[in-house]
Amino acid sequence: MRITRTGRTGTSTGGHGIAVHHRDQWFDLSDIPGHADRTRIGDLLGETESQELTRSLERNADAHLPAPPDLDLAPTVVDPGADIWGAGLNYRRHSQDLASEQPRSGPGSYLRPANCLIGNGDHIELPRQSRRVTAEAELGLVIKTTCKNVDRADWRSVVAGVTAVLDMTAEDVIRENPRHIPWAKGFDTFCSVGPVLVTLDEFGDDDLTALRIATVRNGETIAAATPADMKFGLDRLVEYFSAGRTLEAGTVICTGTPGAAVIDAGDTVQAVVQDVGTLTHPVRQQGAGRHEARFPAVHSEGG
């Protein structure tokens, strides 16, 4: 099954409809009895909920006209308030880009604010606080049920599906000090997730590890790899991020990038995930704010 959002109201994750792909056609969820009032994708992902949705689609699909969404302008698939976890330096190529050694016991990790999210096709705005911003394609995992302390052997039982992610970083900031990584990734417009969620039943383990993930700038592939090249596999990432903490349905785990592209105003950058989806974003310079905060030239080492 494939799920996306419909409608555009800027960069907000609220106020959108949901469309579901069934029998090679897209249907608006508002037309499906028992599901018309659903606004959160996370509410559709549990085992019982997804089975009920499938049965309802089977009963009612012939009664409704297909409603294909515009995936090029699809809002993010992340629900309002959902956590977005990221794995850093999970591919050797990216660690080499940053001249950093890969972590040994677990991936680099960070939690990012939801207000950095944009819909597919929206502009990435380069903040004045950074002189070197990079864009990184990733595979995203979407959690389907509240879970904690998941054993790696059980990872598929808590994951609804996969999606594409485009993750931006103020790279000059983290080159100076890796402890600034949440700040460097939290700017407005610095994360895109979507345009679709593809449920895990469409992929066997071998299919997942063979998915090609590519960072593309102005039509040129800057870096590409598959999850087989990850230092920490998808099973280990679910175990790691659920260890000692509760992950709610709809939580997104960004699994790391095969490589980053430096982006400038006027560029177009894409995250292309084979058999999953493509995110495409033009890049522009952020306008100067009246009371703009500036990153200091010299940083303390406190904290």
Short mmCIF file of C-alpha atoms in Angstrom, two decimals, residues 6-302:
data_model
loop_
_atom_site.label_atom_id
_atom_site.label_comp_id
_atom_site.label_asym_id
_atom_site.label_seq_id
_atom_site.Cartn_x
_atom_site.Cartn_y
_atom_site.Cartn_z
CA THR A 6 -3.11 15.93 -0.62
CA GLY A 7 -3.63 19.69 -0.70
CA ARG A 8 -1.25 22.55 0.00
CA THR A 9 -1.30 25.06 2.83
CA GLY A 10 2.35 26.11 2.89
CA THR A 11 4.81 24.22 5.08
CA SER A 12 2.32 23.16 7.76
CA THR A 13 1.73 19.44 8.30
CA GLY A 14 -1.90 20.03 9.27
CA GLY A 15 -5.04 20.64 7.26
CA HIS A 16 -4.34 18.15 4.48
CA GLY A 17 -6.28 15.19 3.15
CA ILE A 18 -4.92 11.66 2.74
CA ALA A 19 -4.88 9.52 -0.40
CA VAL A 20 -4.34 5.76 -0.54
CA HIS A 21 -3.13 3.67 -3.46
CA HIS A 22 -5.20 0.53 -4.06
CA ARG A 23 -5.67 -1.70 -7.12
CA ASP A 24 -3.24 0.49 -9.06
CA GLN A 25 -5.40 3.58 -8.39
CA TRP A 26 -5.33 6.43 -5.88
CA PHE A 27 -8.41 7.11 -3.74
CA ASP A 28 -9.21 10.00 -1.43
CA LEU A 29 -9.63 8.72 2.11
CA SER A 30 -12.54 11.11 2.64
CA ASP A 31 -14.55 8.92 0.24
CA ILE A 32 -13.96 5.71 2.20
CA PRO A 33 -16.61 4.94 4.86
CA GLY A 34 -15.22 4.72 8.36
CA HIS A 35 -12.07 6.62 7.45
CA ALA A 36 -13.32 9.98 6.19
CA ASP A 37 -12.37 11.82 9.38
CA ARG A 38 -8.80 10.52 9.56
CA THR A 39 -6.19 13.26 9.32
CA ARG A 40 -3.13 11.50 10.79
CA ILE A 41 -1.27 8.92 8.75
CA GLY A 42 -0.05 7.36 12.00
CA ASP A 43 -3.64 6.37 12.81
CA LEU A 44 -3.74 4.16 9.70
CA LEU A 45 -0.56 2.22 10.31
CA GLY A 46 -1.36 -0.28 13.06
CA GLU A 47 -2.06 -3.89 12.10
CA THR A 48 -5.79 -3.69 12.87
CA GLU A 49 -6.22 -0.25 11.32
CA SER A 50 -4.43 -1.14 8.08
CA GLN A 51 -6.46 -4.35 7.71
CA GLU A 52 -9.70 -2.44 8.24
CA LEU A 53 -8.65 0.14 5.67
CA THR A 54 -7.79 -2.54 3.13
CA ARG A 55 -11.17 -4.26 3.63
CA SER A 56 -13.00 -0.96 3.31
CA LEU A 57 -11.13 -0.14 0.11
CA GLU A 58 -12.03 -3.56 -1.29
CA ARG A 59 -15.71 -2.98 -0.51
CA ASN A 60 -15.94 0.61 -1.72
CA ALA A 61 -13.29 1.21 -4.40
CA ASP A 62 -15.68 0.45 -7.28
CA ALA A 63 -18.13 3.05 -5.97
CA HIS A 64 -15.67 5.95 -6.14
CA LEU A 65 -13.75 7.59 -8.93
CA PRO A 66 -9.96 7.45 -8.63
CA ALA A 67 -8.40 10.66 -7.30
CA PRO A 68 -4.73 10.77 -8.33
CA PRO A 69 -2.75 13.21 -6.15
CA ASP A 70 -0.05 15.54 -7.44
CA LEU A 71 2.99 13.84 -5.89
CA ASP A 72 5.27 16.62 -7.16
CA LEU A 73 3.49 18.97 -4.74
CA ALA A 74 2.61 16.56 -1.96
CA PRO A 75 2.81 17.79 1.64
CA THR A 76 5.09 15.93 4.02
CA VAL A 77 3.92 12.51 5.20
CA VAL A 78 5.06 13.34 8.74
CA ASP A 79 2.16 13.84 11.16
CA PRO A 80 2.04 17.03 13.25
CA GLY A 81 4.08 16.56 16.42
CA ALA A 82 5.72 13.30 15.29
CA ASP A 83 9.37 12.83 16.23
CA ILE A 84 12.02 12.78 13.51
CA TRP A 85 15.18 10.91 14.51
CA GLY A 86 18.31 10.94 12.38
CA ALA A 87 21.28 8.60 12.08
CA GLY A 88 24.59 10.27 11.32
CA LEU A 89 27.69 8.91 9.57
CA ASN A 90 26.00 5.60 8.78
CA TYR A 91 27.69 5.33 5.38
CA ARG A 92 31.45 5.34 4.95
CA ARG A 93 31.28 7.85 2.09
CA HIS A 94 29.54 10.45 4.24
CA SER A 95 31.98 10.02 7.12
CA GLN A 96 34.79 10.58 4.62
CA ASP A 97 33.02 13.73 3.35
CA LEU A 98 33.21 15.11 6.89
CA ALA A 99 36.66 13.67 7.61
CA SER A 100 35.14 11.91 10.62
CA GLU A 101 35.49 8.37 11.92
CA GLN A 102 32.31 6.31 11.91
CA PRO A 103 30.87 5.65 15.39
CA ARG A 104 31.45 2.13 16.66
CA SER A 105 28.74 1.37 19.23
CA GLY A 106 25.85 3.08 17.45
CA PRO A 107 25.21 5.76 14.81
CA GLY A 108 25.53 9.45 15.39
CA SER A 109 22.03 10.59 16.31
CA TYR A 110 19.87 13.68 16.61
CA LEU A 111 16.24 14.71 17.07
CA ARG A 112 15.03 17.52 14.86
CA PRO A 113 12.14 20.00 15.19
CA ALA A 114 9.02 19.48 13.11
CA ASN A 115 8.94 23.11 11.97
CA CYS A 116 11.86 22.44 9.63
CA LEU A 117 9.59 20.29 7.41
CA ILE A 118 8.55 21.28 3.89
CA GLY A 119 6.33 19.67 1.27
CA ASN A 120 7.63 18.26 -1.98
CA GLY A 121 8.47 21.01 -4.46
CA ASP A 122 8.85 23.73 -1.81
CA HIS A 123 11.94 25.94 -1.70
CA ILE A 124 14.88 25.14 0.53
CA GLU A 125 15.98 28.45 2.01
CA LEU A 126 19.67 28.88 2.78
CA PRO A 127 20.08 30.62 6.15
CA ARG A 128 22.44 33.55 6.50
CA GLN A 129 23.97 31.81 9.51
CA SER A 130 25.76 29.26 7.31
CA ARG A 131 28.11 29.54 4.35
CA ARG A 132 28.07 25.84 3.45
CA VAL A 133 24.76 23.96 3.37
CA THR A 134 24.54 20.38 2.16
CA ALA A 135 21.59 18.24 1.07
CA GLU A 136 21.54 14.52 1.75
CA ALA A 137 19.18 11.85 0.39
CA GLU A 138 18.12 9.17 2.85
CA LEU A 139 15.76 6.26 3.33
CA GLY A 140 13.21 6.90 6.08
CA LEU A 141 11.52 4.31 8.29
CA VAL A 142 8.05 5.12 9.66
CA ILE A 143 7.00 3.48 12.93
CA LYS A 144 3.49 1.95 12.94
CA THR A 145 2.87 1.18 16.60
CA THR A 146 3.95 2.53 19.98
CA CYS A 147 7.06 0.58 20.94
CA LYS A 148 10.06 0.53 23.24
CA ASN A 149 13.19 -1.64 23.56
CA VAL A 150 12.60 -3.42 20.26
CA ASP A 151 14.92 -6.35 19.62
CA ARG A 152 16.57 -6.11 16.21
CA ALA A 153 15.06 -9.45 15.19
CA ASP A 154 11.58 -7.92 15.63
CA TRP A 155 12.20 -4.63 13.81
CA ARG A 156 9.74 -5.30 10.98
CA SER A 157 6.91 -5.82 13.47
CA VAL A 158 7.01 -2.12 14.49
CA VAL A 159 7.79 -0.48 11.12
CA ALA A 160 4.90 0.52 8.85
CA GLY A 161 6.95 1.30 5.79
CA VAL A 162 9.58 3.38 4.09
CA THR A 163 9.74 6.81 2.51
CA ALA A 164 12.26 9.19 0.95
CA VAL A 165 14.02 11.87 2.99
CA LEU A 166 15.99 14.95 1.98
CA ASP A 167 17.99 16.23 4.92
CA MET A 168 19.82 19.56 4.97
CA THR A 169 22.79 20.48 7.17
CA ALA A 170 24.71 23.66 7.92
CA GLU A 171 27.90 21.70 7.38
CA ASP A 172 30.34 24.45 8.30
CA VAL A 173 28.77 24.54 11.76
CA ILE A 174 29.22 20.84 12.51
CA ARG A 175 32.70 20.80 11.01
CA GLU A 176 33.59 23.29 13.71
CA ASN A 177 31.94 21.30 16.48
CA PRO A 178 29.84 18.11 16.05
CA ARG A 179 27.91 18.99 19.22
CA HIS A 180 26.11 21.68 17.21
CA ILE A 181 24.43 19.09 14.95
CA PRO A 182 20.81 19.61 16.18
CA TRP A 183 21.21 23.37 15.71
CA ALA A 184 22.78 22.85 12.27
CA LYS A 185 19.88 20.67 11.09
CA GLY A 186 16.98 22.56 12.62
CA PHE A 187 16.63 25.56 10.31
CA ASP A 188 13.30 26.21 8.61
CA THR A 189 12.95 24.23 5.32
CA PHE A 190 15.78 21.84 6.27
CA CYS A 191 13.87 18.55 6.02
CA SER A 192 11.56 16.91 3.50
CA VAL A 193 9.91 13.51 4.05
CA GLY A 194 7.71 11.85 1.42
CA PRO A 195 6.08 12.21 -1.03
CA VAL A 196 4.68 8.75 -0.23
CA LEU A 197 4.87 6.12 2.48
CA VAL A 198 5.22 2.62 1.00
CA THR A 199 4.19 -0.12 3.39
CA LEU A 200 6.74 -2.74 4.32
CA ASP A 201 4.76 -5.64 2.89
CA GLU A 202 5.93 -4.53 -0.57
CA PHE A 203 9.56 -5.30 0.29
CA GLY A 204 11.41 -8.38 1.46
CA ASP A 205 14.63 -7.90 3.41
CA ASP A 206 16.73 -8.42 0.27
CA ASP A 207 14.61 -5.89 -1.63
CA LEU A 208 15.17 -3.27 1.06
CA THR A 209 18.92 -3.73 1.23
CA ALA A 210 19.09 -3.35 -2.58
CA LEU A 211 17.17 -0.04 -2.80
CA ARG A 212 19.28 2.63 -4.48
CA ILE A 213 19.33 5.93 -2.59
CA ALA A 214 20.75 8.88 -4.53
CA THR A 215 21.52 12.53 -3.79
CA VAL A 216 21.05 14.42 -7.07
CA ARG A 217 21.93 18.07 -7.74
CA ASN A 218 20.95 19.78 -11.00
CA GLY A 219 20.46 16.38 -12.63
CA GLU A 220 23.87 15.03 -11.57
CA THR A 221 24.08 12.14 -9.11
CA ILE A 222 26.48 13.29 -6.41
CA ALA A 223 26.33 10.13 -4.31
CA ALA A 224 24.40 6.86 -4.35
CA ALA A 225 24.39 3.64 -2.35
CA THR A 226 22.06 1.01 -0.90
CA PRO A 227 21.22 0.06 2.69
CA ALA A 228 23.59 -2.89 2.22
CA ASP A 229 26.36 -0.27 2.56
CA MET A 230 25.16 0.99 5.96
CA LYS A 231 27.39 0.42 8.96
CA PHE A 232 24.29 -0.07 11.11
CA GLY A 233 21.48 -1.88 9.30
CA LEU A 234 17.77 -1.10 9.47
CA ASP A 235 17.26 -3.70 12.20
CA ARG A 236 19.99 -2.21 14.36
CA LEU A 237 18.68 1.33 13.85
CA VAL A 238 15.20 0.39 15.11
CA GLU A 239 16.76 -1.36 18.10
CA TYR A 240 19.05 1.60 18.79
CA PHE A 241 16.46 4.38 18.58
CA SER A 242 13.84 2.47 20.59
CA ALA A 243 16.29 1.55 23.35
CA GLY A 244 15.03 2.99 26.64
CA ARG A 245 12.57 5.35 24.95
CA THR A 246 9.05 5.14 23.58
CA LEU A 247 8.56 5.64 19.86
CA GLU A 248 5.01 6.62 18.91
CA ALA A 249 3.23 5.61 15.71
CA GLY A 250 4.28 7.98 12.94
CA THR A 251 7.82 8.49 14.28
CA VAL A 252 10.33 8.75 11.43
CA ILE A 253 13.85 7.34 11.60
CA CYS A 254 16.15 8.84 8.94
CA THR A 255 18.74 6.15 8.29
CA GLY A 256 21.74 8.12 7.05
CA THR A 257 22.97 9.33 3.66
CA PRO A 258 25.34 7.81 1.13
CA GLY A 259 26.72 11.28 0.47
CA ALA A 260 25.99 15.00 0.57
CA ALA A 261 25.73 17.68 -2.12
CA VAL A 262 26.74 21.25 -1.38
CA ILE A 263 23.83 23.45 -2.48
CA ASP A 264 23.62 27.08 -3.54
CA ALA A 265 20.82 29.45 -4.49
CA GLY A 266 19.50 28.52 -7.94
CA ASP A 267 20.20 24.81 -7.58
CA THR A 268 17.61 22.04 -7.70
CA VAL A 269 18.29 19.09 -5.42
CA GLN A 270 16.60 15.69 -5.24
CA ALA A 271 16.38 12.65 -3.02
CA VAL A 272 15.68 9.66 -5.24
CA VAL A 273 14.83 6.36 -3.55
CA GLN A 274 14.30 3.49 -5.96
CA ASP A 275 10.77 2.05 -5.97
CA VAL A 276 9.76 4.47 -3.19
CA GLY A 277 9.69 8.07 -4.38
CA THR A 278 11.45 11.27 -5.39
CA LEU A 279 11.65 14.59 -3.57
CA THR A 280 12.56 17.65 -5.66
CA HIS A 281 13.36 21.08 -4.25
CA PRO A 282 14.62 24.36 -5.68
CA VAL A 283 17.07 26.31 -3.53
CA ARG A 284 17.06 30.01 -2.71
CA GLN A 285 18.67 32.36 -0.23
CA GLN A 286 16.67 33.13 2.89
CA GLY A 287 15.60 36.76 3.14
CA ALA A 288 17.16 38.83 5.91
CA GLY A 289 14.91 39.14 8.93
CA ARG A 290 14.42 42.35 10.84
CA HIS A 291 15.62 40.83 14.10
CA GLU A 292 17.77 38.06 12.67
CA ALA A 293 19.87 36.01 15.05
CA ARG A 294 23.43 35.50 13.87
CA PHE A 295 25.66 32.58 14.67
CA PRO A 296 28.61 33.98 16.65
CA ALA A 297 32.02 33.97 15.06
CA VAL A 298 33.57 32.40 18.16
CA HIS A 299 31.86 29.62 20.09
CA SER A 300 32.27 28.62 23.69
CA GLU A 301 32.83 24.98 24.56
CA GLY A 302 30.37 24.97 27.45
#
